[in-house]
Short mmCIF file of C-alpha atoms in Angstrom, two decimals:
data_model
loop_
_atom_site.label_atom_id
_atom_site.label_comp_id
_atom_site.label_asym_id
_atom_site.label_seq_id
_atom_site.Cartn_x
_atom_site.Cartn_y
_atom_site.Cartn_z
CA MET A 50 201.00 137.91 183.02
CA ARG A 51 203.50 140.63 182.25
CA ARG A 52 204.45 141.32 178.63
CA SER A 53 208.18 141.02 179.35
CA LEU A 54 207.84 137.25 179.81
CA TRP A 55 206.04 136.93 176.48
CA ILE A 56 208.83 138.91 174.76
CA ILE A 57 211.43 136.41 175.98
CA VAL A 58 209.29 133.43 174.94
CA ALA A 59 208.71 134.96 171.49
CA ALA A 60 212.42 135.59 171.04
CA LEU A 61 213.25 132.00 171.93
CA VAL A 62 210.70 130.71 169.42
CA VAL A 63 212.09 132.95 166.67
CA ALA A 64 215.68 131.96 167.47
CA GLY A 65 214.77 128.28 167.45
CA ALA A 66 212.99 128.60 164.12
CA LEU A 67 216.00 130.32 162.59
CA TYR A 68 218.29 127.56 163.87
CA ALA A 69 216.04 124.83 162.48
CA TRP A 70 215.92 126.60 159.10
CA SER A 71 219.68 127.00 159.04
CA ALA A 72 220.34 123.38 159.99
CA SER A 73 217.95 121.95 157.42
CA ASP A 74 219.35 124.22 154.72
CA ARG A 75 222.91 123.08 155.38
CA SER A 76 221.89 119.42 155.52
CA ALA A 77 220.06 119.59 152.21
CA GLY A 78 222.87 121.40 150.39
CA GLY A 79 225.85 119.73 152.06
CA ALA A 80 227.33 123.16 152.74
CA GLY A 81 227.95 123.03 156.48
CA GLN A 82 231.60 123.92 156.08
CA ALA A 83 231.35 126.38 153.18
CA ALA A 84 228.10 128.32 153.45
CA THR A 85 228.04 131.57 151.51
CA ALA A 86 226.41 134.87 152.52
CA GLN A 87 223.59 134.16 150.08
CA GLU A 88 222.58 131.01 152.01
CA ARG A 89 221.94 132.97 155.16
CA MET A 90 219.58 135.74 156.23
CA LEU A 91 221.12 139.18 155.91
CA MET A 92 220.01 142.63 156.97
CA THR A 93 221.24 146.19 156.69
CA VAL A 94 222.00 147.83 160.03
CA GLY A 95 219.75 150.82 160.60
CA ARG A 96 218.54 153.12 163.34
CA GLY A 97 215.52 152.78 165.54
CA THR A 98 214.15 153.10 169.06
CA ILE A 99 214.39 150.45 171.74
CA THR A 100 212.29 150.58 174.87
CA ARG A 101 212.21 148.38 177.92
CA SER A 102 208.96 148.25 179.80
CA LEU A 103 206.87 146.69 182.51
CA THR A 104 203.24 145.80 181.86
CA TYR A 105 200.52 145.68 184.49
CA SER A 106 196.74 145.64 184.51
CA GLY A 107 194.45 148.08 186.26
CA SER A 108 191.23 150.05 185.81
CA LEU A 109 190.35 153.64 184.96
CA GLU A 110 189.62 155.95 187.86
CA PRO A 111 188.42 159.56 187.57
CA ALA A 112 191.06 162.02 188.76
CA ASP A 113 188.36 163.81 190.80
CA ASP A 114 185.46 161.96 192.36
CA VAL A 115 183.56 163.67 195.17
CA THR A 116 180.33 163.08 197.04
CA LEU A 117 178.73 166.42 197.95
CA THR A 118 177.04 166.51 201.35
CA ALA A 119 174.46 168.90 202.77
CA GLY A 120 176.86 170.29 205.38
CA THR A 121 174.05 171.37 207.70
CA SER A 122 170.64 170.29 208.95
CA SER A 123 167.82 171.58 206.75
CA TRP A 124 165.68 170.33 203.86
CA VAL A 125 166.02 170.42 200.10
CA THR A 126 163.99 173.23 198.53
CA GLU A 127 165.38 172.96 195.00
CA LEU A 128 167.25 170.25 193.08
CA LEU A 129 168.71 171.47 189.79
CA VAL A 130 170.46 168.36 188.39
CA SER A 131 169.67 164.82 187.41
CA LYS A 132 171.84 161.74 187.12
CA GLY A 133 174.02 161.97 184.02
CA ASP A 134 173.93 165.78 183.72
CA VAL A 135 177.10 167.60 182.66
CA VAL A 136 177.89 170.61 184.87
CA ALA A 137 180.52 173.36 184.97
CA ALA A 138 182.49 174.45 188.00
CA GLY A 139 180.27 176.68 190.14
CA ASP A 140 176.96 175.40 188.78
CA VAL A 141 174.26 175.03 191.43
CA ILE A 142 173.50 171.41 192.32
CA ALA A 143 170.86 171.99 195.00
CA ARG A 144 169.51 174.64 197.37
CA LEU A 145 168.55 174.07 200.98
CA ASP A 146 166.03 176.05 203.00
CA ASP A 147 167.96 179.14 204.13
CA ALA A 148 165.39 181.11 206.13
CA ASP A 149 167.14 180.61 209.45
CA ALA A 150 170.55 181.31 207.91
CA ARG A 151 169.35 184.58 206.34
CA LEU A 152 167.84 185.66 209.63
CA GLU A 153 171.12 184.99 211.43
CA VAL A 154 173.00 187.10 208.87
CA MET A 155 170.61 190.00 209.35
CA ARG A 156 171.05 189.91 213.14
CA ALA A 157 174.82 189.59 212.91
CA ARG A 158 175.06 192.52 210.50
CA ARG A 159 172.90 194.73 212.71
CA GLU A 160 175.01 193.93 215.78
CA TYR A 161 178.21 194.59 213.87
CA ASP A 162 177.01 197.96 212.60
CA GLN A 163 175.94 198.93 216.10
CA ALA A 164 179.25 197.87 217.61
CA ARG A 165 181.20 199.98 215.14
CA VAL A 166 179.45 203.07 216.51
CA GLU A 167 179.48 202.50 220.26
CA SER A 168 181.78 199.61 221.21
CA PRO A 169 185.52 199.20 221.82
CA PRO A 170 187.71 197.58 219.11
CA SER A 171 187.62 194.13 220.71
CA VAL A 172 183.83 194.01 220.58
CA VAL A 173 183.82 195.30 217.00
CA GLU A 174 186.14 192.48 215.98
CA GLU A 175 183.94 189.95 217.75
CA ARG A 176 180.84 191.17 215.90
CA ARG A 177 182.73 191.18 212.61
CA LEU A 178 183.71 187.53 213.05
CA ALA A 179 180.15 186.60 213.98
CA LEU A 180 178.89 188.23 210.79
CA LEU A 181 181.48 186.39 208.74
CA SER A 182 180.43 183.07 210.28
CA ALA A 183 176.76 183.75 209.58
CA GLU A 184 177.47 184.64 205.95
CA ARG A 185 179.39 181.40 205.48
CA LYS A 186 176.48 179.40 206.85
CA LEU A 187 174.14 181.13 204.44
CA SER A 188 176.47 180.43 201.51
CA ALA A 189 176.56 176.73 202.46
CA MET A 190 172.82 176.51 201.85
CA THR A 191 173.60 176.54 198.13
CA ILE A 192 175.48 173.40 197.05
CA VAL A 193 177.63 174.02 193.96
CA ALA A 194 179.88 171.91 191.76
CA PRO A 195 183.55 172.32 192.83
CA PHE A 196 184.74 171.32 189.34
CA ALA A 197 183.34 170.55 185.90
CA GLY A 198 182.17 167.02 185.36
CA VAL A 199 179.29 164.55 185.22
CA VAL A 200 176.67 164.01 187.91
CA ALA A 201 177.14 160.29 188.53
CA ASP A 202 174.35 159.99 191.09
CA VAL A 203 171.74 162.03 192.95
CA MET A 204 170.82 160.80 196.42
CA VAL A 205 168.04 163.22 197.50
CA ARG A 206 164.77 164.66 196.24
CA GLU A 207 163.16 168.05 196.70
CA GLY A 208 161.52 168.25 200.11
CA ASP A 209 163.85 165.72 201.74
CA SER A 210 165.13 166.49 205.23
CA VAL A 211 168.93 166.38 205.44
CA THR A 212 171.66 166.50 208.07
CA ALA A 213 175.23 167.71 207.72
CA GLN A 214 176.39 164.22 206.65
CA THR A 215 173.60 163.52 204.14
CA ALA A 216 174.96 162.75 200.65
CA VAL A 217 173.32 164.96 198.04
CA ALA A 218 175.08 164.09 194.76
CA ARG A 219 178.19 162.40 193.42
CA LEU A 220 180.26 164.37 190.90
CA ILE A 221 182.95 162.87 188.66
CA ASP A 222 185.47 164.74 186.53
CA ASP A 223 185.37 162.85 183.24
CA SER A 224 187.98 165.08 181.59
CA SER A 225 190.92 163.36 183.26
CA TYR A 226 191.58 159.85 184.49
CA GLN A 227 194.18 157.96 186.47
CA VAL A 228 195.16 154.33 187.01
CA THR A 229 196.54 152.75 190.16
CA LEU A 230 198.87 149.85 189.35
CA LEU A 231 199.95 147.28 191.93
CA VAL A 232 203.64 146.85 191.10
CA ASP A 233 205.51 143.78 192.29
CA GLN A 234 208.36 144.49 194.71
CA LYS A 235 210.84 142.91 192.26
CA ASP A 236 210.00 145.59 189.66
CA LEU A 237 209.68 148.57 191.98
CA ALA A 238 213.36 149.56 191.72
CA HIS A 239 212.88 150.19 187.98
CA VAL A 240 209.87 152.52 188.43
CA ALA A 241 210.31 156.26 189.00
CA VAL A 242 208.09 159.33 189.14
CA GLY A 243 207.84 160.99 185.72
CA GLN A 244 208.22 157.87 183.58
CA ASP A 245 206.00 157.60 180.50
CA VAL A 246 203.14 155.11 180.63
CA TYR A 247 201.01 153.91 177.71
CA VAL A 248 197.53 152.81 178.74
CA THR A 249 195.21 150.80 176.49
CA PRO A 250 191.56 150.20 177.53
CA ASP A 251 190.63 146.58 176.84
CA ALA A 252 187.15 147.56 175.62
CA ILE A 253 188.25 150.33 173.20
CA PRO A 254 190.55 148.91 170.48
CA GLY A 255 192.63 151.56 168.75
CA LEU A 256 192.81 153.95 171.69
CA THR A 257 196.04 154.36 173.65
CA LEU A 258 196.34 157.06 176.31
CA VAL A 259 199.64 158.62 177.34
CA GLY A 260 200.31 159.02 181.04
CA ARG A 261 203.00 159.67 183.62
CA VAL A 262 203.96 157.99 186.87
CA GLU A 263 202.86 160.57 189.43
CA GLU A 264 203.21 158.83 192.78
CA ILE A 265 204.71 155.65 194.25
CA ASP A 266 203.31 154.66 197.63
CA PHE A 267 205.83 154.10 200.40
CA LEU A 268 203.73 151.39 202.03
CA PRO A 269 202.71 148.13 200.30
CA SER A 270 199.11 147.38 199.40
CA SER A 271 199.48 143.66 200.02
CA THR A 272 201.98 141.34 201.64
CA GLU A 273 200.02 138.10 201.36
CA GLY A 274 202.07 134.99 200.71
CA ALA A 275 205.23 135.53 198.69
CA THR A 276 203.86 138.54 196.78
CA THR A 277 204.33 142.12 197.93
CA THR A 278 202.94 144.91 195.76
CA TYR A 279 203.07 148.71 195.94
CA PRO A 280 200.46 151.11 194.52
CA VAL A 281 201.77 153.29 191.70
CA LYS A 282 199.49 156.13 190.58
CA VAL A 283 199.52 157.06 186.89
CA THR A 284 197.81 160.22 185.60
CA LEU A 285 196.55 160.18 182.02
CA GLU A 286 196.19 162.75 179.27
CA VAL A 287 192.79 162.49 177.55
CA PRO A 288 192.98 163.85 173.95
CA ARG A 289 189.46 165.25 173.72
CA ASP A 290 190.37 167.93 171.17
CA GLU A 291 191.63 165.49 168.52
CA PRO A 292 188.74 164.94 166.05
CA GLY A 293 189.92 161.52 164.95
CA LEU A 294 189.96 160.20 168.51
CA ALA A 295 186.79 161.87 169.77
CA PRO A 296 184.50 158.87 169.10
CA LEU A 297 186.88 156.60 171.01
CA VAL A 298 187.48 159.01 173.88
CA SER A 299 183.73 159.41 174.36
CA GLN A 300 183.59 155.71 175.30
CA LEU A 301 185.84 156.15 178.35
CA ARG A 302 184.17 155.24 181.62
CA PRO A 303 185.38 154.82 185.20
CA GLY A 304 186.11 151.19 185.95
CA LEU A 305 187.17 150.12 182.45
CA SER A 306 189.96 147.55 182.62
CA VAL A 307 193.23 148.65 181.03
CA GLU A 308 196.72 147.39 180.27
CA ALA A 309 199.46 149.84 181.26
CA GLU A 310 202.99 149.73 179.87
CA ILE A 311 205.53 151.60 182.03
CA ILE A 312 208.55 152.69 179.96
CA ILE A 313 211.48 152.14 182.31
CA ALA A 314 214.27 152.72 179.75
CA SER A 315 214.50 154.03 176.21
CA ALA A 316 217.18 154.52 173.54
CA GLN A 317 216.12 156.61 170.55
CA ASP A 318 217.72 156.94 167.11
CA VAL A 319 220.33 154.27 167.83
CA LEU A 320 221.74 151.39 165.77
CA VAL A 321 219.65 148.27 166.37
CA VAL A 322 220.02 144.63 165.35
CA PRO A 323 218.11 141.45 166.25
CA ILE A 324 219.61 139.66 169.21
CA SER A 325 219.75 136.52 167.02
CA ALA A 326 222.64 138.20 165.19
CA ILE A 327 224.83 138.32 168.30
CA VAL A 328 226.99 135.50 169.64
CA GLU A 329 228.68 135.82 173.02
CA SER A 330 232.18 134.44 173.47
CA GLY A 331 233.43 134.95 176.99
CA ARG A 332 233.14 138.70 177.53
CA GLU A 333 232.98 139.49 173.83
CA GLN A 334 229.86 139.94 171.77
CA LEU A 335 230.33 139.09 168.13
CA VAL A 336 228.45 139.59 164.87
CA THR A 337 229.16 138.46 161.32
CA ARG A 338 229.51 141.38 158.90
CA VAL A 339 229.40 140.90 155.12
CA ASN A 340 231.37 143.35 152.97
CA ALA A 341 230.54 144.56 149.47
CA ASN A 342 232.33 141.56 147.92
CA GLY A 343 230.30 139.07 149.95
CA VAL A 344 233.17 138.21 152.25
CA GLU A 345 232.22 137.58 155.86
CA GLU A 346 234.18 138.81 158.85
CA THR A 347 233.58 138.45 162.57
CA VAL A 348 233.55 141.74 164.48
CA ALA A 349 233.21 142.52 168.16
CA VAL A 350 230.46 144.96 169.17
CA GLU A 351 229.42 146.83 172.29
CA THR A 352 225.73 146.45 173.05
CA GLY A 353 223.39 148.61 175.06
CA LEU A 354 219.68 148.47 175.79
CA SER A 355 217.68 145.39 174.77
CA ASP A 356 213.94 144.80 174.69
CA GLY A 357 214.28 141.02 174.42
CA LEU A 358 214.03 140.96 170.62
CA TYR A 359 216.38 143.71 169.48
CA VAL A 360 219.50 145.22 170.98
CA GLU A 361 221.26 148.59 170.71
CA ILE A 362 224.70 148.60 169.10
CA ARG A 363 226.95 151.26 170.63
CA SER A 364 230.15 150.47 168.73
CA GLY A 365 231.61 147.97 166.27
CA LEU A 366 229.08 148.52 163.46
CA GLN A 367 228.00 151.44 161.31
CA GLU A 368 224.69 152.35 159.75
CA GLY A 369 224.44 150.59 156.38
CA ASP A 370 226.60 147.59 157.33
CA ARG A 371 225.28 144.21 156.19
CA ILE A 372 225.19 141.49 158.84
CA VAL A 373 224.03 137.90 159.22
CA ILE A 374 221.02 137.69 161.51
CA ASN A 375 220.76 133.87 161.79
CA ASN A 376 224.25 133.61 163.23
CA PHE A 377 224.24 130.00 164.41
CA MET A 378 227.11 129.06 162.11
CA LEU A 379 229.41 131.41 164.01
CA PHE A 380 228.13 129.94 167.25
CA GLU A 381 228.89 126.42 166.05
CA SER A 382 232.37 127.38 164.83
CA LEU A 383 233.13 128.87 168.23
CA GLN A 384 231.97 125.68 169.92
CA ARG A 385 234.33 123.69 167.71
CA GLY A 386 237.16 126.08 168.64
CA ALA A 387 237.60 127.22 165.04
CA GLY A 388 236.75 130.90 165.55
CA PRO A 389 237.47 133.86 167.81
CA GLY A 390 237.78 132.96 171.47
CA GLY A 391 238.74 129.34 170.69
CA GLY A 392 236.22 127.85 173.10
CA GLY A 393 238.12 129.12 176.15
CA ALA A 394 237.08 129.45 179.76
CA GLY A 395 234.52 132.15 179.07
CA GLY A 396 232.25 129.71 177.26
CA PHE A 397 229.87 130.55 174.40
CA ARG A 398 226.34 131.82 174.26
CA GLY A 399 224.37 131.49 171.08
CA PRO A 400 222.08 134.02 169.44
CA GLY A 401 218.98 135.00 171.34
CA PRO A 402 218.11 136.02 174.89
CA ALA A 403 218.53 132.58 176.48
CA GLY A 404 220.39 132.87 179.74
CA ARG A 405 220.42 136.69 179.74
CA ALA A 406 218.56 138.54 182.46
CA LEU A 407 215.99 140.96 181.07
CA PHE A 408 217.38 143.83 183.13
CA GLY A 409 221.02 142.92 182.69
CA ARG A 410 223.42 145.22 180.91
#
């Protein structure tokens, strides 16, 4: 279940609790018509960061995972690695019998040298290409690691006969990982290449990896029933050089289940207030500000990004302003037609995210 749904549910619970507290407080004190600022919950407007995200589950995949094959028919004369070994790029994994390949190189070189002395240019070029082909075949008799990583499996033993398609060893690059997320078609329009992604392995508490959306598949992965999903590839940065994280990073393994949070929008260093402080009247969004003398006034604000619990304030308030965050009294006064808007055709919407689309505004 995506985290965005839980954010909305949590906000509704908080808003309901605030309303219940406010109602019981007024009933006990008999101050429904004349509540003071001290009877309500106040906060000072400050700056913060608001992000809007999508959360999906997936599993860790190595960025590079290759099965090395023999490439030719021969037999294994030397095997230099075991399962679990760490190798560098260029390290020898295995050697195949190369007697025939060396003999072919010797013949090709002799024919090339002879052609250079007594043959026309076309024949010289032919012999040169034959020598090049023979040298490549000889080089292929030594199987090397194409990148640094871990030998995940070894499929042959010394003395085994192999063909070109025989798997010799599987090599995994454990220095970098990726995650493929199956994103619902309803969310795909909000996902773009380059977006930040925070990935948390379920089995390693305290470790969060930073990644980027690298690729969004054009074709869906599934169209069964009413659900259509598209693969989104996320590449991860693995902080191996940070001493404090080294013990956690060492626990990373291919296949670990993860939760990935795709940041689809962000507003940094902006004024933020709880959405429970805002009351909607028609097209206006209102808050209750309390001045230095404790006098309350209703002010209209322009809002921006919301994460379901907090909302960005673009205008109408200043940093340091004091506001009421359990603003149900303003909501009730608007319903009675005693406040701004007068209960007109626009209707009223109380504090909280109820009725507001997550991706609206």
